[in-house]
Every structure is written in C-alpha cells, then in structure tokens.
Amino acid sequence: MLKSDPKRFYITTPIYFPSGKWHIGTCYTTIVCDAIARFKKMDGFEVFYLTGTDEHGQKIEKVAKDKNLKIMDFLDEQASSLKKLWELLGVGYDKFIRTTDDYHVKAVQRIFSKLYEKGDIYKAKYEGHYCTPCESFWASSQLIDGKCPDCGRTTELAEEESYFFRLSKYTNQIIDLIESNPSFLNPKSRQNEMLNNFLRPGLQDLCVSRSTCKWGIKLPFDEKHVAYVWIDALVNYISALGYGSDDDSLFKKFWPADLHMMGKEIVRFHSIIWPALLMALDIPIPKRVYGHGWLLFGEDKMSKSKNNIIDPIELCSRYTVDAVRYYLLREVPFGNDGAYTNRAFLLRRNADLCNGLGNLLSRTTAMIDKYFSGVLPSPLVDSELDLGLKETANNMLKHIRCHMDALSVPDALGEIWTLIDASNKYIDETKPWVLAKNNSDMPRLGTVLYNLAESLRIIATFLSPFLIDTPNKIFDCFSLECPKLFDGVTAFGLLKPGTVVKISDKLFDRLDVEKELSTIDAQNASLGCHDIAKTDVSANENAFPIIKSQIDHNDFSKLDLRVGIIKTAEHVKKSEKLLKFTVDIGIEERTIVSGIAKYYDPSALIGKSVTVVCNLAPVKLCGILSNGMLLCAEDSSGDVVLISPHKDLQAGSVVS
Ligand code: MSP
C-alpha cells in the first residue's frame, strides 16, 4: 500500500550539477524548499526533504577533465562543499543523495531492465543535437537561431546508437494529467508552456542512453551504453526512498511525492518525462510539480557561465544568513523571475529586519527593562487598541498556512510583517513613554508591554521556518525555547507574566547603503568581477523603488481603470504643479487634477487618450474636487509621462 496518511509530506529539490561554483541562484530552490519543509514540520507533518547532487554525464566528465582531476575526487569535493553550503544556510534536509551512490545505481539499472522487458525501450540511431551544459537532446527544428532553446548556448551534432524510451506513447495520458488535474503543474503559465510547446505538437520518443559518453550508469542489458543522465537523475526521487531495494519502507511511506520543486527551465523533465516514466513503471505520479522563476542579475539568469554570480558564502559572512534567506524568500516574486541587486538586498535588510523587526524587539525589551526591571508585567487593563493586534496575531496561522499551501512564500512572510508593522504602530499609538509618567497608568503600561512581548513571541514562532538565528535570539530574550510545533503555541496570551526579559542585542545593525554599495563595487572590481560591479552601479543610478508586497487578483480587480479622452486642459491658478482636466470616460465627463504641469503643455494634451483610475475617492486639490487619477510613469531621470494606449480606443474602454 502506498502512502495514505495525509500528515506526511515528501518534498524534493532538483539534484545539483556539480559545476565548481555555487551562487545564490542555485541556493534559491533549496532555501525555498527548506522553508516549506520546516513549515510543514512545525505544522505537524512528518516530512521527508530530499536534495543532493547529479553526478553523471558528459558535463561532469568534461569539467573534471578540464580541472585535471579524477572524476570521483572532483565529485567528492563538490558534494562536500555543497553540504557545507547547506549547513551554512541552515538547510535541514533529511537526505542528501548522490547519483553515484550504490543503491541509486542499482535502482536505475533495475528500472532500465523493467522498461526494456516491458518493450518500452528499444534500440535505434540518434541523429540530432546535444546541449552539454543542459544535458539535453534537441531536434534541429527545436533550436532557436541554431542554439539550445533553454540556455542559448551552442549545441553539438550527435549521431550515435542509442536506446529510446517510447515517450510518444504517453502523450495523451500526460495531456490528460495536466488538463484534468490543475494542481499537478504550477504556476499555470507552465501548464500552457508544456501543452503548447511540447505536448500538443506530439512527443517524440526519447533517447535514454549514450554510447559516446562513458561517465554514467551502465545499462544492464548492453554495457556499451550508459543511462542518459536526466533519466538517471529523475530516478533519484524514488531511489532515495529505497525503491527497488530490499528496504523500500520509506518509499511505501512517502511516495508519491507531495511536491517536486525546480527552476522553470527543467519543468519539462519533471512534468512530462518523469510522469511518463512512472506511468510506464506503474508507479503513482507525484502530486505536485512547481517550476519557480529565476533569480536574475540585471536582465540575465544568474549563472556561472554568464559570470554574473553572487557568492552566498560572502553574502552571509557580511550580512548574516538570515538576511540572505529573508531576501530570497521575500523579495523574489514566487513563480516569476526576480532580479537580485545589492541595493534591494541592503534596503530590505535595513527596512524589514533592522527597522521593522529589530526595533520592535529592542524597544519592547528595553522598555520592560526600564519600567519593570526586566520582569514581564501582567496584562491587567485592556483597551480597544489591543483588539486589532490580538486579532492579527490569532489569525496568523490560518493566513500563513493558506499562503504556504499555495506556495506563496513571500506572502507568508508578508503576513508576519503585518504583525510586526501592527506592533510598531501599537507602540506609536499607545505611547508607553507617556504612560510611564503616571503611576496610575502603570497597569495599562504593563498591559501594553505584555502585548508587545506576546506579539514578538508569536512573530518568532512564525519566523522559525524561514529564518535560522533570529527566532532563537527573540525567544532567548523571553527565556523561551523555539517550539517544535505550532500546535498549542500560536494563540495570543500564552507568555507567563513574571518571565525574566533580557534586553536584546541588536538583531541587525543598520547599514549605510551607499557606503556598503561602494565597498562591494570596489571589492568586485578588485576581484576582476567588473560585470557585477558595473551592473550594480547602473542599478544604483536607476534607483527604482523596491517592488511592493504582492496583491492578489481580488485586490487588483477592485481597481476601475478606463481609457479616457482629454477634452479640456488648463493650468490651476497659483499652482506650479497642477493641471486641471476634463476627461471623457465614456459614461460621463470628469474633472481630474494632476501634478504634471512641469512635464506637459496643457494645450498639447487635448484629444489625447489616457488611463484613468475611475474609482479612486475624490480629493480636493487647490480647492478643486479631483474625481479620479491619470496614470503616469516616472523614469529614473525623473521624467514623468502619461500612460496612453498605443492605439486610439473609445473613451470608457475598460483597462484590465
Ligand atoms: N541536475 C539538474 C536537475 C536534475 S533533477 C532530477 C539541474 N541541476 S542545476 O544545478 O543546474 O540546477 C539546480 C537547481 O538550481 C534548479 O532548480 C535550477 O533551476 C536552479 N537554479 C540555477 N540557477 C538559478 C537561478 N539563477 N535562479 C533560480 N534558480 C536557479 O538542473
């Protein structure tokens, strides 16, 4: 019997190609999965989190040769450096698989035999292209400008005797899997990509062995061939659980996987080839495959081959592991690409970790120390103001669980920052320093400080899956241990009055962003990483604000945006900034005042199409009631332009 207990959770990252150098882009998948795995553990699931290294194939053979190393020496060193990196980043996997491990080799061989005996593998000649960096086969018709469609690099012509897997046979089953089970592959854009680019045109049988590459697992029925590295690699997800071995208890317990997570460029291996193989083997398919976006540097995918990488070890040692984890988990819009810039990283660190969270902790603990000699007071005098804070805290588990189930990790963190912001606002509103002036207000002051301490305990509890040291530092201030489970610890009001409270050391020191950026640039330049220095300098010049927190479709649908046509335009008397417009929005004409006098001659705007926010509450500007807003964009030089449709549309056309 396969897994029946819904409280188990099997999550995997792709196994990493040892390439000599790890960067924060490669850390992304693993850190995200780590946060999900930790969250699930705290939420009461028995979790198995798998990661590892993908150690066969032509690329490895070549890299080791270029480095003049024996392949296994190179691989041992790489696996050990990756494990150290995961340790540094606080990644708590349950198993680290290496595809050179014995049990894995045996499982791959068994699977090949099974498929061969079943008639799903046959011998033929491969004629086509091969991309060594991606270890992918491509037909000429699939190349883009003669290059690999995935990585844009030059491919080699390959002509060799091979074994083929009857992938084409499974086309309709995979289409059905994706179409009738929308939660199998996400985000939705990846479903369309797989269906339109690969499945609907019809799958070709897949070459699954190499006879020209020697570094691989020998096929049991033909030792001149080694397994194609992608088939070898995909099998890790079940070989790690003991599939095909004498002890397959983990397989029975955890398969099918609850979540295979990977970067978008390798989704087709996981959502087409892998399920087809499993179907051929009569093994249940994984429940969910998620292809996240890339971490970019500038406009490019961060990757060693582009020499645009940011070293995670360097970043952690300068700015702490938690700052790196926080940035990756919060800033990169999950499912989409997200650009890394040193500026955005430093700004996030200062704003959210140092100001938001750090200040809350230091202010709260310092006030408990000052006004109550470091002993947590009892909550004796409630007020209306406390209700919002308590409600936000009490709803956290429900909201965060919902975001984590949807794999919206940045939103889950956003939820925690809602409580941090609410707590800081609560300090501003309750003004403890004013309460402290009156003896009669001491019970209320004690309540306020108790509530803040309790918020911090809840904040630390929910931060535990995401950050490593910070939650412990917060718990330490309140003489508490980090809880193992959310169960029973997330309700407001559990902290014991009388607890000894320590003043916190600074959680994160405030950095001078400009100074840091110059230091980083100087260091990059002296290390010869001119591209990185230059890219970040230009990012500085652009200085666009960081992306605001994500909103959902429901939030967006509240906006009523329409095309408007400007009927009249004039300067507002006594104002250098404002122009007054009459705008036709189809169903009526509106008066709208806009601060764009510096950028436009009003007479030149008459008859122009613009985008109008129609349901914004009216405001009075220089005595004129402005009923709506004209959308504008500002570039990095400060120039402001109205946003217009690129061809004429009727007034009132809905923008969505
Ligand atoms: N070995 C294969 C996976 C086989 S799984 C059966 C492989 N390895 S990889 O080392 O190239 O990539 C490992 C993971 O790192 C992938 O999820 C990949 O998408 C991710 N990333 C590598 N560079 C990345 C970014 N710049 N940004 C985000 N993720 C990136 O593919």
XYZ file of C-alpha atoms and ligand atoms in Angstrom:
687
model
C 0.000 0.000 0.000
C 1.266 3.466 -0.804
C 1.037 6.427 1.468
C -2.372 7.004 2.976
C -1.554 9.325 5.858
C -2.264 12.899 4.796
C 0.019 14.156 7.552
C 3.135 13.082 5.620
C 4.934 15.373 3.248
C 7.635 14.443 0.769
C 9.372 17.426 -0.829
C 12.327 17.443 -3.222
C 14.690 19.909 -4.842
C 16.385 19.038 -8.101
C 19.733 17.401 -7.509
C 22.528 19.807 -8.330
C 25.039 19.522 -11.144
C 28.446 19.989 -9.535
C 29.846 22.831 -11.554
C 32.639 24.113 -9.354
C 30.910 27.197 -8.027
C 27.614 27.699 -6.219
C 25.771 31.005 -6.323
C 22.676 32.451 -4.693
C 20.612 31.493 -7.772
C 21.423 27.844 -7.176
C 20.604 28.260 -3.485
C 17.169 29.596 -4.268
C 15.299 26.308 -4.843
C 16.858 24.715 -1.782
C 16.147 27.600 0.571
C 12.537 27.840 -0.597
C 12.065 24.086 -0.113
C 13.763 24.284 3.250
C 11.285 26.923 4.398
C 8.362 24.838 3.144
C 9.722 21.667 4.770
C 10.301 23.436 8.101
C 6.848 24.970 7.972
C 5.233 21.609 7.319
C 7.206 20.015 10.168
C 6.045 22.705 12.572
C 2.531 22.268 11.232
C 2.541 18.664 12.397
C 3.539 16.809 9.226
C 6.067 14.021 9.095
C 8.342 15.490 6.456
C 10.986 13.988 4.214
C 13.069 16.608 2.453
C 15.418 15.361 -0.245
C 18.257 17.101 -2.040
C 21.597 16.006 -3.464
C 23.952 16.002 -6.415
C 23.540 14.883 -10.021
C 26.903 13.299 -10.682
C 26.879 11.668 -14.101
C 27.011 12.841 -17.690
C 29.170 14.472 -20.270
C 29.333 17.812 -18.466
C 30.854 16.309 -15.309
C 33.289 14.265 -17.383
C 34.422 17.444 -19.109
C 34.639 19.709 -16.029
C 36.734 17.164 -14.099
C 38.998 16.714 -17.108
C 39.425 20.489 -17.527
C 40.386 20.689 -13.865
C 42.774 17.812 -14.294
C 41.063 15.875 -11.517
C 39.899 12.298 -11.174
C 36.138 12.403 -11.617
C 35.336 10.911 -8.200
C 37.775 13.257 -6.443
C 36.114 16.207 -8.093
C 32.648 14.897 -7.173
C 33.557 14.160 -3.553
C 34.904 17.651 -3.134
C 31.809 19.161 -4.767
C 29.316 17.142 -2.716
C 31.123 18.075 0.449
C 31.268 21.780 -0.454
C 27.548 21.726 -1.239
C 26.745 20.073 2.086
C 28.794 22.754 3.847
C 26.910 25.441 1.977
C 23.562 23.969 3.019
C 24.792 23.831 6.589
C 25.821 27.471 6.452
C 22.440 28.427 5.015
C 20.611 26.415 7.665
C 19.139 23.972 5.152
C 17.867 20.970 7.109
C 17.383 18.249 4.516
C 16.502 14.705 5.576
C 18.588 13.002 2.927
C 21.373 14.042 0.584
C 21.542 11.684 -2.366
C 24.478 11.355 -4.767
C 23.689 9.612 -8.028
C 26.972 7.749 -7.737
C 25.610 6.103 -4.552
C 25.383 2.351 -4.909
C 21.686 1.963 -4.133
C 20.861 4.600 -6.720
C 22.927 2.918 -9.427
C 21.120 -0.368 -8.722
C 17.689 1.278 -8.821
C 18.443 2.907 -12.184
C 19.615 -0.406 -13.610
C 16.510 -2.182 -12.337
C 14.283 0.431 -13.872
C 16.039 0.173 -17.238
C 15.653 -3.625 -17.191
C 11.985 -3.325 -16.334
C 11.292 -0.852 -19.139
C 13.310 -2.920 -21.604
C 11.498 -6.124 -20.697
C 8.187 -4.320 -20.999
C 9.089 -3.207 -24.525
C 9.050 0.493 -23.620
C 12.747 0.796 -24.536
C 14.098 -0.071 -27.994
C 17.374 0.420 -29.855
C 17.776 2.865 -32.756
C 20.114 5.543 -34.051
C 20.037 9.061 -32.636
C 20.700 11.875 -35.053
C 20.256 15.357 -33.701
C 21.750 17.948 -31.395
C 23.027 17.737 -27.839
C 23.469 20.601 -25.376
C 26.136 19.506 -22.902
C 25.552 22.248 -20.271
C 21.842 21.323 -20.118
C 22.452 17.644 -20.946
C 19.522 17.890 -23.373
C 18.732 16.373 -26.755
C 17.214 18.689 -29.344
C 15.928 18.210 -32.883
C 17.133 20.826 -35.420
C 13.587 22.206 -35.591
C 13.634 22.929 -31.845
C 16.815 25.026 -31.860
C 16.445 28.786 -31.686
C 18.859 30.576 -34.042
C 20.785 27.328 -34.140
C 21.289 27.418 -30.342
C 19.907 25.495 -27.356
C 16.386 26.822 -26.673
C 16.939 26.527 -22.907
C 20.329 28.138 -22.320
C 21.130 29.795 -25.665
C 24.475 28.036 -25.981
C 25.899 26.204 -28.958
C 24.859 22.571 -29.279
C 26.860 19.693 -30.752
C 25.727 17.423 -33.513
C 25.244 13.949 -32.094
C 24.946 10.763 -34.073
C 25.092 7.583 -32.070
C 23.469 4.262 -31.477
C 21.051 4.682 -28.567
C 18.157 3.207 -26.715
C 14.881 5.079 -26.922
C 12.020 5.303 -24.454
C 8.548 5.229 -26.039
C 7.668 8.656 -24.700
C 5.321 9.364 -27.624
C 3.032 6.596 -26.388
C 2.283 8.633 -23.261
C 1.445 11.950 -24.947
C -2.307 11.755 -24.396
C -2.005 10.490 -20.848
C 0.266 13.400 -19.930
C -2.017 15.921 -21.630
C -4.875 14.470 -19.640
C -2.843 14.573 -16.439
C -2.112 18.267 -16.853
C -5.532 19.270 -18.130
C -7.692 17.342 -15.729
C -5.580 17.955 -12.675
C -4.793 21.679 -12.486
C -2.917 21.326 -9.217
C -0.379 18.901 -10.746
C 1.703 21.547 -12.521
C 2.022 25.159 -11.408
C 2.184 28.078 -11.874
C -0.484 27.880 -14.564
C 1.790 29.501 -17.151
C 3.957 26.349 -17.059
C 0.908 24.210 -17.956
C 0.347 26.275 -21.081
C 4.044 26.161 -21.928
C 4.192 22.369 -21.663
C 0.928 21.823 -23.503
C 1.611 24.255 -26.332
C 5.335 23.784 -26.840
C 5.768 20.072 -26.278
C 2.618 18.037 -25.760
C 0.093 19.250 -28.325
C 2.644 19.140 -31.185
C 3.165 15.472 -30.116
C 6.050 13.999 -28.144
C 8.941 12.231 -29.843
C 10.418 9.086 -28.355
C 13.276 9.997 -26.059
C 16.877 8.925 -26.387
C 17.699 7.419 -22.978
C 21.217 6.103 -23.381
C 24.588 7.382 -24.570
C 27.278 5.336 -26.173
C 29.710 8.237 -26.735
C 29.740 9.380 -23.085
C 31.319 6.938 -20.663
C 30.588 8.615 -17.303
C 27.246 7.139 -16.379
C 25.361 4.102 -15.163
C 25.882 1.122 -17.460
C 22.720 -0.383 -18.920
C 22.298 -3.889 -17.537
C 21.348 -5.313 -20.947
C 24.013 -3.516 -23.012
C 27.178 -2.382 -21.247
C 28.342 -0.270 -24.195
C 25.656 2.217 -23.193
C 25.251 4.400 -20.147
C 21.921 5.795 -18.943
C 21.071 9.274 -20.226
C 21.853 11.499 -17.268
C 18.370 13.011 -16.987
C 16.719 9.598 -16.628
C 19.389 8.625 -14.110
C 18.780 11.891 -12.229
C 14.975 11.735 -12.147
C 15.101 8.263 -10.619
C 16.747 9.809 -7.532
C 13.330 10.865 -6.283
C 12.380 7.237 -5.696
C 15.769 5.558 -5.265
C 16.382 7.865 -2.268
C 13.338 6.246 -0.654
C 14.666 2.768 -1.297
C 12.572 1.969 -4.368
C 13.806 -1.269 -5.912
C 15.941 -2.134 -2.863
C 15.436 -4.674 -0.098
C 14.167 -1.964 2.200
C 11.558 0.152 0.480
C 9.707 1.175 3.640
C 10.374 4.874 3.041
C 9.055 4.537 -0.476
C 5.897 2.939 0.844
C 5.579 5.637 3.439
C 6.304 8.784 1.434
C 5.625 8.139 -2.249
C 4.010 9.758 -4.222
C 5.911 12.991 -3.627
C 3.823 15.882 -2.412
C 5.998 18.456 -4.121
C 8.777 18.453 -6.695
C 10.175 21.982 -6.817
C 12.534 23.236 -9.529
C 13.521 26.176 -11.720
C 11.346 26.756 -14.771
C 13.956 25.581 -17.300
C 13.690 21.983 -16.119
C 9.926 21.739 -15.744
C 9.545 19.654 -18.912
C 11.727 16.900 -17.454
C 9.592 16.826 -14.333
C 6.133 17.296 -15.765
C 6.435 15.236 -18.958
C 9.327 12.772 -18.931
C 9.139 11.877 -15.246
C 5.397 11.131 -15.151
C 5.692 9.154 -18.409
C 8.447 7.014 -16.888
C 6.391 6.475 -13.771
C 3.353 5.543 -15.844
C 5.476 3.022 -17.728
C 6.631 1.598 -14.405
C 3.110 1.560 -12.913
C 4.194 3.872 -10.124
C 1.855 6.647 -8.929
C 2.799 10.077 -10.187
C 3.815 12.940 -7.876
C 1.059 15.164 -6.579
C 2.570 18.493 -7.440
C 5.306 19.921 -9.657
C 6.199 23.582 -9.257
C 8.504 25.491 -11.600
C 9.713 28.685 -9.951
C 11.246 31.634 -11.787
C 14.900 32.570 -11.940
C 16.994 34.825 -9.853
C 18.340 37.317 -12.339
C 21.317 39.584 -12.205
C 20.476 42.575 -14.353
C 18.396 41.035 -17.117
C 20.118 37.664 -17.246
C 19.659 34.449 -15.322
C 22.303 34.369 -12.633
C 24.631 31.605 -13.729
C 28.252 30.634 -13.615
C 28.501 30.582 -17.398
C 27.435 34.243 -17.524
C 29.968 35.225 -14.855
C 27.312 37.241 -13.056
C 27.057 35.296 -9.852
C 26.767 36.443 -6.253
C 28.608 34.260 -3.789
C 26.293 33.108 -0.969
C 29.162 32.499 1.456
C 30.488 36.018 1.027
C 26.990 37.482 1.336
C 26.238 35.507 4.510
C 29.515 36.373 6.138
C 28.992 40.095 5.515
C 25.288 40.397 6.168
C 24.181 37.191 8.006
C 22.468 34.034 6.826
C 19.068 35.280 7.882
C 19.358 38.421 5.769
C 20.167 36.256 2.734
C 17.357 33.792 3.405
C 14.926 36.611 4.077
C 15.800 38.403 0.861
C 15.470 35.302 -1.298
C 12.226 34.206 0.321
C 10.585 37.620 0.481
C 11.838 39.618 -2.455
C 11.721 37.172 -5.344
C 8.110 37.027 -6.531
C 7.485 33.315 -6.302
C 6.854 31.655 -9.635
C 8.265 34.647 -11.536
C 11.771 35.862 -12.222
C 13.233 38.321 -9.741
C 16.311 40.464 -10.155
C 18.958 40.481 -7.447
C 20.533 43.832 -6.749
C 22.814 44.626 -3.856
C 20.795 47.780 -3.307
C 17.461 45.969 -2.967
C 19.112 43.416 -0.687
C 20.555 46.097 1.605
C 17.349 48.133 1.596
C 15.271 45.099 2.590
C 17.723 44.270 5.323
C 17.601 47.788 6.731
C 13.857 48.329 6.344
C 12.372 44.997 7.364
C 14.952 43.298 9.545
C 16.743 46.174 11.226
C 13.986 48.814 11.439
C 10.830 46.714 11.447
C 11.730 43.647 13.462
C 14.935 44.725 15.220
C 13.488 47.983 16.526
C 10.351 46.275 17.770
C 12.403 43.823 19.802
C 14.879 46.345 21.149
C 12.195 48.905 22.038
C 10.000 46.316 23.753
C 12.736 44.639 25.767
C 14.351 47.965 26.699
C 11.018 49.323 27.999
C 10.321 46.165 30.028
C 13.794 46.531 31.472
C 13.388 50.215 32.206
C 9.845 50.314 33.552
C 9.531 46.811 35.091
C 13.145 45.936 35.937
C 13.230 43.260 33.233
C 10.267 41.250 34.546
C 7.305 40.737 32.235
C 4.258 42.526 33.705
C 0.728 41.095 33.740
C -1.885 42.289 31.269
C -4.401 43.985 33.550
C -6.060 46.830 31.658
C -7.329 46.093 28.161
C -8.276 48.677 25.592
C -9.920 48.697 22.177
C -6.474 49.329 20.693
C -5.344 45.859 21.752
C -8.054 44.062 19.823
C -6.597 44.608 16.342
C -3.185 43.383 17.451
C -4.584 40.266 19.089
C -6.803 39.508 16.128
C -3.911 39.853 13.672
C -1.825 37.513 15.827
C -4.603 34.976 16.305
C -5.318 34.803 12.571
C -1.696 34.312 11.568
C -1.618 30.523 11.427
C -4.714 30.372 9.260
C -3.381 33.001 6.836
C 0.186 31.732 6.664
C -0.954 28.145 6.167
C -3.102 29.286 3.302
C -0.151 31.100 1.645
C 2.161 28.150 2.206
C -0.363 25.726 0.710
C -0.459 27.974 -2.338
C 3.384 28.088 -2.206
C 3.223 31.884 -1.891
C 6.234 32.096 0.386
C 6.713 35.894 0.048
C 3.094 36.397 1.090
C 3.544 34.157 4.116
C 6.416 36.388 5.208
C 4.325 39.431 4.349
C 1.750 38.167 6.822
C 4.382 38.085 9.597
C 5.405 41.626 8.720
C 1.782 42.698 9.035
C 2.025 41.781 12.710
C 5.454 43.431 13.040
C 4.108 46.648 11.488
C 0.947 46.471 13.594
C 3.070 46.071 16.735
C 5.275 49.040 15.887
C 2.135 51.077 15.185
C 0.722 49.912 18.521
C 3.764 51.402 20.267
C 3.223 54.706 18.473
C -0.474 54.724 19.366
C -0.224 53.600 22.999
C 2.831 55.795 23.738
C 4.292 53.750 26.616
C 6.741 56.544 27.489
C 3.768 58.835 28.234
C 2.004 56.130 30.283
C 5.209 55.704 32.290
C 4.931 59.251 33.568
C 1.852 58.483 35.690
C 1.788 55.929 38.444
C -1.902 55.339 37.826
C -1.124 54.337 34.229
C 1.344 51.619 35.246
C -1.202 48.769 34.923
C -2.015 49.929 31.387
C 1.699 50.281 30.600
C 2.226 46.724 31.835
C -0.564 45.522 29.547
C 0.907 47.304 26.531
C 4.345 45.819 27.133
C 2.902 42.368 27.769
C 1.024 42.568 24.479
C 4.170 43.608 22.632
C 6.193 40.789 24.167
C 3.450 38.339 23.252
C 3.377 39.617 19.666
C 7.115 39.099 19.494
C 6.770 35.538 20.743
C 4.220 34.827 18.034
C 6.341 36.597 15.413
C 9.369 34.480 16.393
C 7.267 31.317 16.258
C 6.143 32.011 12.728
C 9.577 33.155 11.632
C 11.107 29.839 12.695
C 10.603 28.016 9.377
C 12.063 30.903 7.406
C 14.986 32.271 9.424
C 17.601 30.424 11.426
C 19.200 32.543 14.170
C 16.757 35.419 14.532
C 13.817 33.489 16.058
C 16.151 31.950 18.643
C 17.517 35.366 19.565
C 13.969 36.602 20.125
C 12.983 33.543 22.176
C 16.139 33.958 24.195
C 15.059 37.463 25.275
C 11.943 35.912 26.821
C 13.733 32.897 28.311
C 11.937 30.579 25.870
C 12.958 27.751 23.548
C 11.908 27.675 19.914
C 8.794 25.441 19.756
C 8.876 22.347 17.554
C 5.208 22.569 16.585
C 2.708 25.350 16.015
C 0.101 23.300 17.786
C -0.777 24.911 21.104
C 1.637 27.840 20.858
C 0.116 30.283 18.402
C -2.764 31.708 20.440
C -2.283 35.168 21.925
C -1.769 35.322 25.683
C 0.454 32.346 26.476
C 3.551 34.188 27.739
C 3.811 33.917 31.507
C 3.821 37.211 33.418
C 6.877 37.240 35.682
C 9.136 35.885 32.927
C 12.606 37.399 33.040
C 13.159 39.504 29.936
C 16.633 40.290 28.608
C 17.387 43.429 26.650
C 18.081 42.283 23.106
C 21.369 42.866 21.374
C 20.823 44.479 18.029
C 19.275 41.852 15.762
C 20.602 43.583 12.638
C 22.828 46.631 12.604
C 21.713 49.473 10.384
C 23.890 49.768 7.314
C 24.808 52.835 5.342
C 23.560 51.538 1.985
C 25.598 53.888 -0.215
C 28.775 53.141 1.712
C 28.169 49.398 1.515
C 27.492 49.592 -2.200
C 30.764 51.418 -2.842
C 32.640 48.832 -0.777
C 31.007 45.958 -2.673
C 31.745 47.602 -6.026
C 35.358 48.240 -5.070
C 35.740 44.632 -3.959
C 34.136 43.242 -7.098
C 36.364 45.419 -9.244
C 39.481 44.321 -7.383
C 38.404 40.682 -7.780
C 38.025 41.250 -11.509
C 34.213 40.895 -11.409
C 33.729 44.045 -13.454
C 30.386 42.942 -14.828
C 28.921 42.667 -11.371
C 30.333 45.991 -10.236
C 29.059 47.707 -13.350
C 25.621 46.140 -13.228
C 25.078 47.194 -9.685
C 26.317 50.709 -10.300
C 23.775 51.068 -13.075
C 21.157 49.634 -10.754
C 22.121 52.409 -8.319
C 21.679 55.024 -10.975
C 18.251 53.674 -11.776
C 17.308 53.593 -8.115
C 13.751 52.417 -8.737
C 11.858 51.635 -5.559
C 11.661 48.024 -4.477
C 8.592 46.034 -5.523
C 5.698 46.439 -3.107
C 4.150 43.421 -1.394
C 2.219 41.117 -3.661
C -1.514 41.610 -4.042
C -3.962 39.001 -5.232
C -6.356 39.149 -8.169
C -9.131 40.133 -5.882
C -7.190 43.223 -4.751
C -6.374 44.133 -8.338
C -9.948 43.669 -9.511
C -11.054 46.409 -7.122
C -9.401 48.999 -9.372
C -11.615 50.502 -12.062
C -9.274 51.568 -14.857
C -10.624 53.005 -18.115
C -9.419 54.781 -21.176
C -10.282 58.485 -21.045
C -10.031 61.213 -23.675
C -8.896 64.648 -22.574
C -11.453 67.288 -23.544
C -10.035 70.371 -21.807
C -6.736 71.049 -20.051
C -5.522 74.161 -18.226
C -3.115 75.300 -15.516
C -4.503 75.539 -11.996
C -4.149 79.147 -10.829
C -1.446 79.729 -8.193
C -0.059 76.222 -8.623
C 3.182 75.407 -10.393
C 2.483 71.690 -10.318
C -1.159 71.129 -11.136
C -3.125 70.845 -14.353
C -6.925 70.650 -14.408
C -8.542 68.353 -16.982
C -11.983 67.471 -18.188
C -11.801 63.835 -19.203
C -14.414 61.864 -21.130
C -14.605 58.367 -19.598
C -17.410 57.096 -21.831
C -20.311 57.225 -19.432
C -19.563 60.742 -18.152
C -17.052 63.582 -18.121
C -14.883 64.019 -15.055
C -12.799 66.819 -13.586
C -9.378 65.459 -12.732
C -6.438 67.399 -11.337
C -2.954 66.011 -11.923
C 0.510 67.144 -10.796
C 2.105 67.081 -14.225
C 2.324 70.787 -15.086
C 6.136 70.588 -15.150
C 6.065 67.931 -17.861
C 3.303 68.972 -20.265
C 1.948 71.962 -22.137
C -1.800 71.520 -21.423
C -2.922 72.583 -24.896
C -0.876 69.731 -26.413
C -2.877 67.189 -24.421
C -6.363 67.935 -25.733
C -7.767 64.925 -27.592
C -5.152 62.551 -26.150
C -6.110 59.155 -24.741
C -5.051 58.475 -21.165
C -5.585 55.818 -18.496
C -7.913 56.861 -15.694
C -8.349 55.339 -12.246
C -12.102 55.919 -12.059
C -12.995 54.637 -8.606
C -10.441 56.493 -6.521
C -12.077 58.528 -3.749
C -12.308 62.196 -4.888
C -9.855 64.661 -3.276
C -9.732 68.446 -3.180
C -6.569 69.898 -4.716
C -6.148 73.687 -4.592
C -9.881 73.942 -3.955
C -10.837 71.812 -6.978
C -12.523 68.438 -6.458
C -10.486 65.952 -8.460
C -12.563 62.874 -9.305
C -10.081 60.179 -10.403
C -6.443 59.946 -11.332
C -4.469 59.878 -14.574
C -1.870 57.092 -14.617
C 1.708 58.232 -15.214
C 5.139 56.595 -15.160
C 8.350 58.166 -13.906
C 11.705 57.056 -15.248
C 14.992 57.097 -13.386
C 15.838 60.611 -14.637
C 12.639 61.888 -13.035
C 10.786 62.445 -16.319
C 7.043 61.819 -15.980
C 4.819 60.659 -18.828
C 1.117 59.908 -19.083
C 0.259 56.273 -19.812
C -1.750 56.031 -23.044
C -2.992 53.059 -25.069
C -0.726 52.556 -28.067
C -3.641 52.987 -30.494
C -6.826 55.025 -30.279
C -9.625 53.397 -28.305
C -13.136 54.541 -27.423
C -13.425 56.610 -24.262
C -14.570 54.306 -21.465
C -12.782 51.169 -22.727
C -12.047 49.070 -19.667
C -8.374 48.502 -18.800
C -7.745 45.177 -17.089
N 20.841 18.396 -12.300
C 19.698 19.060 -12.796
C 18.467 18.664 -12.013
C 18.136 17.205 -12.038
S 16.766 16.848 -11.024
C 16.276 15.351 -11.426
C 19.902 20.574 -12.705
N 20.826 20.993 -11.857
S 21.290 22.524 -11.700
O 22.373 22.507 -10.777
O 21.553 23.085 -12.978
O 20.083 23.304 -11.096
C 19.607 23.030 -9.797
C 18.501 23.983 -9.427
O 19.018 25.318 -9.328
C 17.382 24.063 -10.469
O 16.117 24.130 -9.835
C 17.655 25.352 -11.184
O 16.517 25.893 -11.775
C 18.133 26.185 -10.011
N 18.840 27.376 -10.451
C 20.061 27.513 -11.046
N 20.282 28.823 -11.324
C 19.221 29.550 -10.902
C 18.901 30.907 -10.844
N 19.684 31.847 -11.319
N 17.731 31.247 -10.250
C 16.882 30.322 -9.664
N 17.145 29.041 -9.705
C 18.264 28.630 -10.368
O 19.175 21.293 -13.373
